[in-house]
Coordinates of C-alpha atoms in Angstrom, one line a residue:
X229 CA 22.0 -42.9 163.2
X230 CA 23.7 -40.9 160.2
X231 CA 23.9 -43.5 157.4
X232 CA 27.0 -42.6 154.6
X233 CA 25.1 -43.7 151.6
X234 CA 23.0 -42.4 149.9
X235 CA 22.2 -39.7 150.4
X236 CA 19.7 -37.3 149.1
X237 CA 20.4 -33.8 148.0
X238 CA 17.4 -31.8 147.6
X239 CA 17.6 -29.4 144.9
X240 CA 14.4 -27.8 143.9
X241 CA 14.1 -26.0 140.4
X242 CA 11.6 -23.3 140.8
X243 CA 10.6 -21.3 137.3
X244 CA 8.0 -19.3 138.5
X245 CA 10.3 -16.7 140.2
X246 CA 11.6 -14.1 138.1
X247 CA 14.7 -13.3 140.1
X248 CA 17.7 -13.9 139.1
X249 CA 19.7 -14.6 142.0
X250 CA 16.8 -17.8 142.7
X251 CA 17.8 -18.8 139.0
X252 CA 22.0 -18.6 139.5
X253 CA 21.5 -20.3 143.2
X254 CA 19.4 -23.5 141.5
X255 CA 21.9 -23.8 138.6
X256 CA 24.6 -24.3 141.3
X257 CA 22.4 -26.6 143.4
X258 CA 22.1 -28.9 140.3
X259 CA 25.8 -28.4 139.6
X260 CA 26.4 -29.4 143.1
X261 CA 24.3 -32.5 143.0
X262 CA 25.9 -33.9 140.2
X263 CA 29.6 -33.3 141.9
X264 CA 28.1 -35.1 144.9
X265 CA 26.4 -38.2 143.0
X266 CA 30.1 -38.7 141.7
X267 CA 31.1 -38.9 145.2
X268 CA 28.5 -41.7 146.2
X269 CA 29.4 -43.7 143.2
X270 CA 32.9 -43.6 143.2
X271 CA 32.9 -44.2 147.3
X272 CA 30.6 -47.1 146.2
X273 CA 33.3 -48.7 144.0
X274 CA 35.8 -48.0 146.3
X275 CA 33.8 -49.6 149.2
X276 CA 34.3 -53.1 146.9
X277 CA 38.2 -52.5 146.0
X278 CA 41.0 -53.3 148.1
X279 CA 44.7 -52.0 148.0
X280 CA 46.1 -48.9 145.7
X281 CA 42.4 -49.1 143.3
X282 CA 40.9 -48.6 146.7
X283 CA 42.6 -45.6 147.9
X284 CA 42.7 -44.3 144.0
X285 CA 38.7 -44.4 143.8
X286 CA 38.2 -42.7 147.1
X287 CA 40.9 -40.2 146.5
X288 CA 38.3 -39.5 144.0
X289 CA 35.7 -39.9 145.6
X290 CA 36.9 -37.0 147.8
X291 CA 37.7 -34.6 145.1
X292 CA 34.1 -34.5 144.2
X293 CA 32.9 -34.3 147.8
X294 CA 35.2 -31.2 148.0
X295 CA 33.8 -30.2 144.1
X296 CA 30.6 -30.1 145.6
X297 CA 31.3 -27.7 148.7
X298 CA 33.3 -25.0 146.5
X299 CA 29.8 -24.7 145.1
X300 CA 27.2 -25.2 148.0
X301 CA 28.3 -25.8 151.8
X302 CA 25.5 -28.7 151.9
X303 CA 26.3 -30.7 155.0
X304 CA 26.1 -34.1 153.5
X305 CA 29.4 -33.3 151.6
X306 CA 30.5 -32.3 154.9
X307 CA 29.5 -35.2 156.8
X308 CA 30.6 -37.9 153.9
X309 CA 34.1 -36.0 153.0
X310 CA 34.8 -36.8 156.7
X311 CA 34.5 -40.1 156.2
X312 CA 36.3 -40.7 153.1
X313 CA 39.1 -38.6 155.0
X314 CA 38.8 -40.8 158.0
X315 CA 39.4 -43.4 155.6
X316 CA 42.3 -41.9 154.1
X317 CA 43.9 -41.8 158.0
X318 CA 44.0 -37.7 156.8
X319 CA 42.8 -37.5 160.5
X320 CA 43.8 -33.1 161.2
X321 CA 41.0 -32.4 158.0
X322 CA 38.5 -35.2 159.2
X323 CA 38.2 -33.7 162.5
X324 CA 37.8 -30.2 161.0
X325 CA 34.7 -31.2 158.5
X326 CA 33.0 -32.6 161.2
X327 CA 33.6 -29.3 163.5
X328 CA 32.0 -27.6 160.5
X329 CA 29.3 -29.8 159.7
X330 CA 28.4 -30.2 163.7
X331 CA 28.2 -25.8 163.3
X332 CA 25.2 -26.1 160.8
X333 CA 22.0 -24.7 161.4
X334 CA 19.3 -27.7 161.3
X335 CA 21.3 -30.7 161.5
X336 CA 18.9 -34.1 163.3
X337 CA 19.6 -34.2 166.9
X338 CA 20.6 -37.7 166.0
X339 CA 23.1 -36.8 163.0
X340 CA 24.4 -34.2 165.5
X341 CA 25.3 -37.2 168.3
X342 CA 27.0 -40.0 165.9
X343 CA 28.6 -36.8 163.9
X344 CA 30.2 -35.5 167.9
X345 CA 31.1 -39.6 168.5
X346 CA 32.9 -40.2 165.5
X347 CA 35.0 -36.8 166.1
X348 CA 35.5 -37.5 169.9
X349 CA 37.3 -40.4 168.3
X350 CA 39.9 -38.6 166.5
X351 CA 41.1 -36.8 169.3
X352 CA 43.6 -39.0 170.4
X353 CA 45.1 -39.1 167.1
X354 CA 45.0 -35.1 166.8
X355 CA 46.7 -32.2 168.1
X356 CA 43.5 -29.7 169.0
X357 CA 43.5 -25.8 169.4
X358 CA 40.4 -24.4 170.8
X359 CA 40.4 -20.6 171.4
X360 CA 37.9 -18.5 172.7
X361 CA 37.5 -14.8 173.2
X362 CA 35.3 -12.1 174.8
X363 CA 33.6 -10.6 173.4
X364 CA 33.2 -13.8 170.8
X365 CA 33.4 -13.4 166.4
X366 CA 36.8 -12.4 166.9
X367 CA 38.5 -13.8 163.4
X368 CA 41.4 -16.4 163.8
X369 CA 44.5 -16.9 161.4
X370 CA 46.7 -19.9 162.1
X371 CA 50.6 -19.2 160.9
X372 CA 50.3 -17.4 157.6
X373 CA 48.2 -14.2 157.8
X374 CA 47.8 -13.9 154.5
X375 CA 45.7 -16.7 153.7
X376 CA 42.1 -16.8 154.4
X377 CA 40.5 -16.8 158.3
X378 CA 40.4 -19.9 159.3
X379 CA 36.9 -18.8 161.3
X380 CA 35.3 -17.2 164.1
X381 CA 35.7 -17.3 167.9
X382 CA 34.9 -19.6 169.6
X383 CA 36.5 -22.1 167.5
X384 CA 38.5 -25.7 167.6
X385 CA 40.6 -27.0 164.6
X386 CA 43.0 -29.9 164.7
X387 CA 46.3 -28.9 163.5
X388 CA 49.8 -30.6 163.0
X389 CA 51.5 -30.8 165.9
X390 CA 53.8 -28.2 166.8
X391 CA 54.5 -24.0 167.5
X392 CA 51.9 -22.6 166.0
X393 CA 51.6 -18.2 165.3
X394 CA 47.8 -17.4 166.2
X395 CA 46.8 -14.3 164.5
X396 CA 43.1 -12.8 166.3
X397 CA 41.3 -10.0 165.3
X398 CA 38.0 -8.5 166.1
X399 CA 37.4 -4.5 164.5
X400 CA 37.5 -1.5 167.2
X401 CA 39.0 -4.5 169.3
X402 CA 43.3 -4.4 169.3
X403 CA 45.0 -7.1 167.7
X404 CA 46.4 -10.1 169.6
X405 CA 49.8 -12.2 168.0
X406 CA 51.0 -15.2 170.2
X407 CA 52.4 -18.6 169.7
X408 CA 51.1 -22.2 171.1
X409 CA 52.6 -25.2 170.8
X410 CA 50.3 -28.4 170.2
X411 CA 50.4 -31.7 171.5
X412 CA 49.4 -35.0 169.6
X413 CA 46.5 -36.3 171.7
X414 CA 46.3 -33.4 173.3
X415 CA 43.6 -30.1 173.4
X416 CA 45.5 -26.8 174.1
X417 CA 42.8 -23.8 175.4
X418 CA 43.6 -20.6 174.2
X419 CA 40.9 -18.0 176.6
X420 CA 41.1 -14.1 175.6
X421 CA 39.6 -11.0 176.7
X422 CA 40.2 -8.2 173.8
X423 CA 41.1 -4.9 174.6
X424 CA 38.8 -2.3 173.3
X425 CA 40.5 0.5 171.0
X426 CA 39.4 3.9 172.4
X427 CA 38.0 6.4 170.2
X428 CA 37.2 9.8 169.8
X429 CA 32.8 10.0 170.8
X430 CA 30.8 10.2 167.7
X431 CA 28.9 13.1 166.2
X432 CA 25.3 12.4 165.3
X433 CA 24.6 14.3 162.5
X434 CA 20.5 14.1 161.1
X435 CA 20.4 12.8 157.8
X436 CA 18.7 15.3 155.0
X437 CA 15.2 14.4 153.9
X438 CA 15.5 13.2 150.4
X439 CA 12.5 12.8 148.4
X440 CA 11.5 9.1 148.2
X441 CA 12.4 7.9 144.9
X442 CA 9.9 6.4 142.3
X443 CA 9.3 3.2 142.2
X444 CA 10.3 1.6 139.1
X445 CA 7.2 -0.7 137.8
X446 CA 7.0 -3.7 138.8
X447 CA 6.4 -5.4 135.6
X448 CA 9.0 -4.1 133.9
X449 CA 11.6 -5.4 136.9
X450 CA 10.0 -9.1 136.4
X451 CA 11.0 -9.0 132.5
X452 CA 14.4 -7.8 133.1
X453 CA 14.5 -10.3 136.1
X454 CA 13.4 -13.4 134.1
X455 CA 15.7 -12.4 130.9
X456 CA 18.1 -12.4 132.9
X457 CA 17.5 -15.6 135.1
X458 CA 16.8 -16.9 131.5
X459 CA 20.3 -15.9 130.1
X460 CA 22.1 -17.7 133.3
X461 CA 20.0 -20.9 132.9
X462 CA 20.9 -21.3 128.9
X463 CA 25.0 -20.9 129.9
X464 CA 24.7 -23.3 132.3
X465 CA 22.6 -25.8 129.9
X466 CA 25.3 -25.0 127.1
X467 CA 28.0 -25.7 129.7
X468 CA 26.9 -29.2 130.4
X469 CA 25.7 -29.9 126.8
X470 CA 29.3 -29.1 126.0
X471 CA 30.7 -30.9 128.3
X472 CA 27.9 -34.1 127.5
X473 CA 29.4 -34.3 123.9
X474 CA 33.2 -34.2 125.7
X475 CA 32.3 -37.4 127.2
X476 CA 30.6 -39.2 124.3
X477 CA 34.1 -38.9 122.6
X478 CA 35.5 -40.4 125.0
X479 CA 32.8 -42.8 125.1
X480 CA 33.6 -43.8 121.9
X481 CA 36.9 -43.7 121.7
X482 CA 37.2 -46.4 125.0
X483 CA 34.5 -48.1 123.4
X484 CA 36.8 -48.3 120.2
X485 CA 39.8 -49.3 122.4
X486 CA 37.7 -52.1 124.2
X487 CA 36.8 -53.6 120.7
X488 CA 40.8 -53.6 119.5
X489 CA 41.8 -55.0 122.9
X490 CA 39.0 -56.8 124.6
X491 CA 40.4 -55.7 128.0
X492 CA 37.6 -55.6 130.3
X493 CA 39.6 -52.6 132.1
X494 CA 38.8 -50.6 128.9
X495 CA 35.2 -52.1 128.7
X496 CA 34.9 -50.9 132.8
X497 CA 35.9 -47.3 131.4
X498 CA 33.9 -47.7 128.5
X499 CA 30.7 -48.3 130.5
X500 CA 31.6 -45.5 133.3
X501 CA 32.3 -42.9 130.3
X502 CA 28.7 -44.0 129.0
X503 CA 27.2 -43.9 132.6
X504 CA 28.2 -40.0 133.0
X505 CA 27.3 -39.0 129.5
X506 CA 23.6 -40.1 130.2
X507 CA 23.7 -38.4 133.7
X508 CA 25.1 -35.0 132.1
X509 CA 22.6 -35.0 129.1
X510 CA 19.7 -35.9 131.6
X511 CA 21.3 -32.4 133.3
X512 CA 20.8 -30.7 130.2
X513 CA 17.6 -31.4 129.4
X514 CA 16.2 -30.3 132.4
X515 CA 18.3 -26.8 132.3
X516 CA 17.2 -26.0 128.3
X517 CA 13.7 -27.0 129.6
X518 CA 14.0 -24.4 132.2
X519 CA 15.8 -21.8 129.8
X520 CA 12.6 -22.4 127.7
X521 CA 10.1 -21.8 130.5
X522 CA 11.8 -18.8 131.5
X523 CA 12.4 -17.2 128.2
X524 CA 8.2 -17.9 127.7
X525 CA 7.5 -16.2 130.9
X526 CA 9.6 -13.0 129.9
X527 CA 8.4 -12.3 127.0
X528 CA 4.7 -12.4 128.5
X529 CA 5.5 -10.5 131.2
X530 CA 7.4 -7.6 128.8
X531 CA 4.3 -7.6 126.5
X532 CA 1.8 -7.3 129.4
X533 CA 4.3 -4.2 130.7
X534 CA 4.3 -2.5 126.7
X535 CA 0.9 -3.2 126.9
X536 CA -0.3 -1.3 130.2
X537 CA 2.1 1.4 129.0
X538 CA 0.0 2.1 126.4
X539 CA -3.3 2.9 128.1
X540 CA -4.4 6.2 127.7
X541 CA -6.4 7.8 130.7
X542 CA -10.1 9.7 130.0
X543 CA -10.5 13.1 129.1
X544 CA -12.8 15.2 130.3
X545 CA -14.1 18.8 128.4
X546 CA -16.1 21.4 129.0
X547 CA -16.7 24.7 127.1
X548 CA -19.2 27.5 128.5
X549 CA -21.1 30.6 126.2
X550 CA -23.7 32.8 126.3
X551 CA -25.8 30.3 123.8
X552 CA -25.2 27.5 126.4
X553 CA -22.8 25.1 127.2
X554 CA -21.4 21.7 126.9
X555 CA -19.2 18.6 128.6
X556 CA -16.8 16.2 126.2
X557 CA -15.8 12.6 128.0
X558 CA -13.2 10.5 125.6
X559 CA -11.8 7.3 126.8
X560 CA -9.6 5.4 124.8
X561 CA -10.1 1.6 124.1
X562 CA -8.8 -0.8 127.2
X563 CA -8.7 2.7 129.6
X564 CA -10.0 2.2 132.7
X565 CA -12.4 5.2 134.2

């Protein structure tokens, strides 16, 4: 079965690619994982409080959940923000994480079971739309059309209860605007066959034969690839370094306040101020290390680039006269023949 806590976001920090889109997407792993380790600890507090300090911490706790997923869609922040949401009797957006996290590509057949049970048993404290179209992808709007989608046919969301304006759209398809009304323990099916738009036929025109273009070296695109993963890595260390010495002032100014009180409300703070200031440093480190590694590895690769540049190819010679003739071969140092 899917247990809440802990989980374990995998986040693997690879240096010896010299792309830079592999560089940005493990900075925002890492800045991921630390929003989600907030969420574990802060639903772990909350799991021991009772009353207002209870909801508080996993109002929290749900803000970093939601942190995490503006960064990476990771399904764990999917599956555990339902919970906390369950939790907060927010029952409409519990039932929609789920929906999301039970459309992710690899989930455990047994994740996917206890993740459908634990939404089957919001339903009767729901109002559900379910629409479907044909052909399917058609993209579906819910009241305000200009927000974002809220996804792709087929789809089910739990809304308020109520009218509702459905906004569906699929291109070369026409439009379709209708209202339902939704039920509160109830599942309204919305089934539609889109209308194709007809068109005038296409003409096929061959494409001109361009010359293939050169290939840039290779070298060269690995320096300029691991500057520049190089140059992302060392904002994002600097970003948390900054923000490591934000929190060490405010370490020390709770631990300051603890010492003038001795209320062990301030000392709690004091200690959870000191816990995120390691964590954040410990982030730091690792990113600067990287920066390092990276800024090594372009520099190489740059001066092994220079350095073929430089290579000279052979010469050959050969002169002819009536007295005889002769045949001149000059390769330059590090040529190859």
């Amino acid at each position: 079965m899917h247990a809440l806590l802990p989980f374990v976001l995998l986040v693997l920090l690879g240096l010896g690619s010299p792309a830079a889109a592999r560089a940005q997407s493990t900075t925002e792993n890492a800045e991921a994982r630390t929003y989600f380790d907030e969420g574990n600890r802060l639903y772990q507090e909350a799991s021991r409080q009772r009353g207002a300090e209870r909801t508080q911490l996993l109002q929290r706790a749900l803000g970093a959940y939601v942190d995490s997923l503006q960064i990476v869609r990771s399904r764990n922040a999917l599956f555990n923000a339902a919970i906390v949401l369950v939790e907060l009797e927010r029952y409409d957006e519990a039932f929609n994480y789920f929906s999301e996290y039970l459309h992710v590509e690899g989930v455990p057949e047994a994740d996917q079971e206890d993740a459908t049970q634990r939404r089957e048993a919001l339903r009767d404290r729901v109002a559900v739309l379910r629409v479907q179209t044909e052909p399917a992808g058609a993209l579906l709007w819910v009241d305000r059309k200009d927000l974002a989608a809220r996804g792709e046919t087929p789809i089910e969301l739990a809304l308020p209860p109520g009218e509702h304006r459905l906004f569906i759209e699929k291109p070369e398809y026409e439009h379709v605007e209708r209202s339902q009304k939704l039920v509160l323990g109830e599942t309204a099916n919305v089934e539609l066959s889109l209308t194709p738009i007809p068109g005038p036929t296409p003409v096929v025109t061959p494409a001109p034969m361009l010359p293939e273009p050169e290939k840039p070296p290779r070298l060269r695109n690995a320096a300029i690839g691991t500057a520049a993963s190089t140059l992302a890595t060392a904002a994002v260390a600097l970003g948390v370094s900054l923000r490591a010495r934000t929190l060490r002032n405010d370490y020390d100014s709770a631990a300051g306040q603890y010492q003038l009180s001795g209320d062990p409300a301030d000392y709690q703070r004091a200690q959870d101020l000191a816990d995120r200031t390691d964590r954040f440093n410990l982030t730091a480190d690792v990113f600067w290390g990287a920066t390092i590694a990276l800024g090594v590895s372009s520099i190489v690769l740059y001066g092994v680039h220079k350095k073929r540049q430089k290579r000279e190819a052979p010469e050959v010679g050969v002169s002819l006269s009536r007295h005889g003739g002769f045949a001149s071969y000059r390769l330059s140092f590090g040529a190859r023949p």
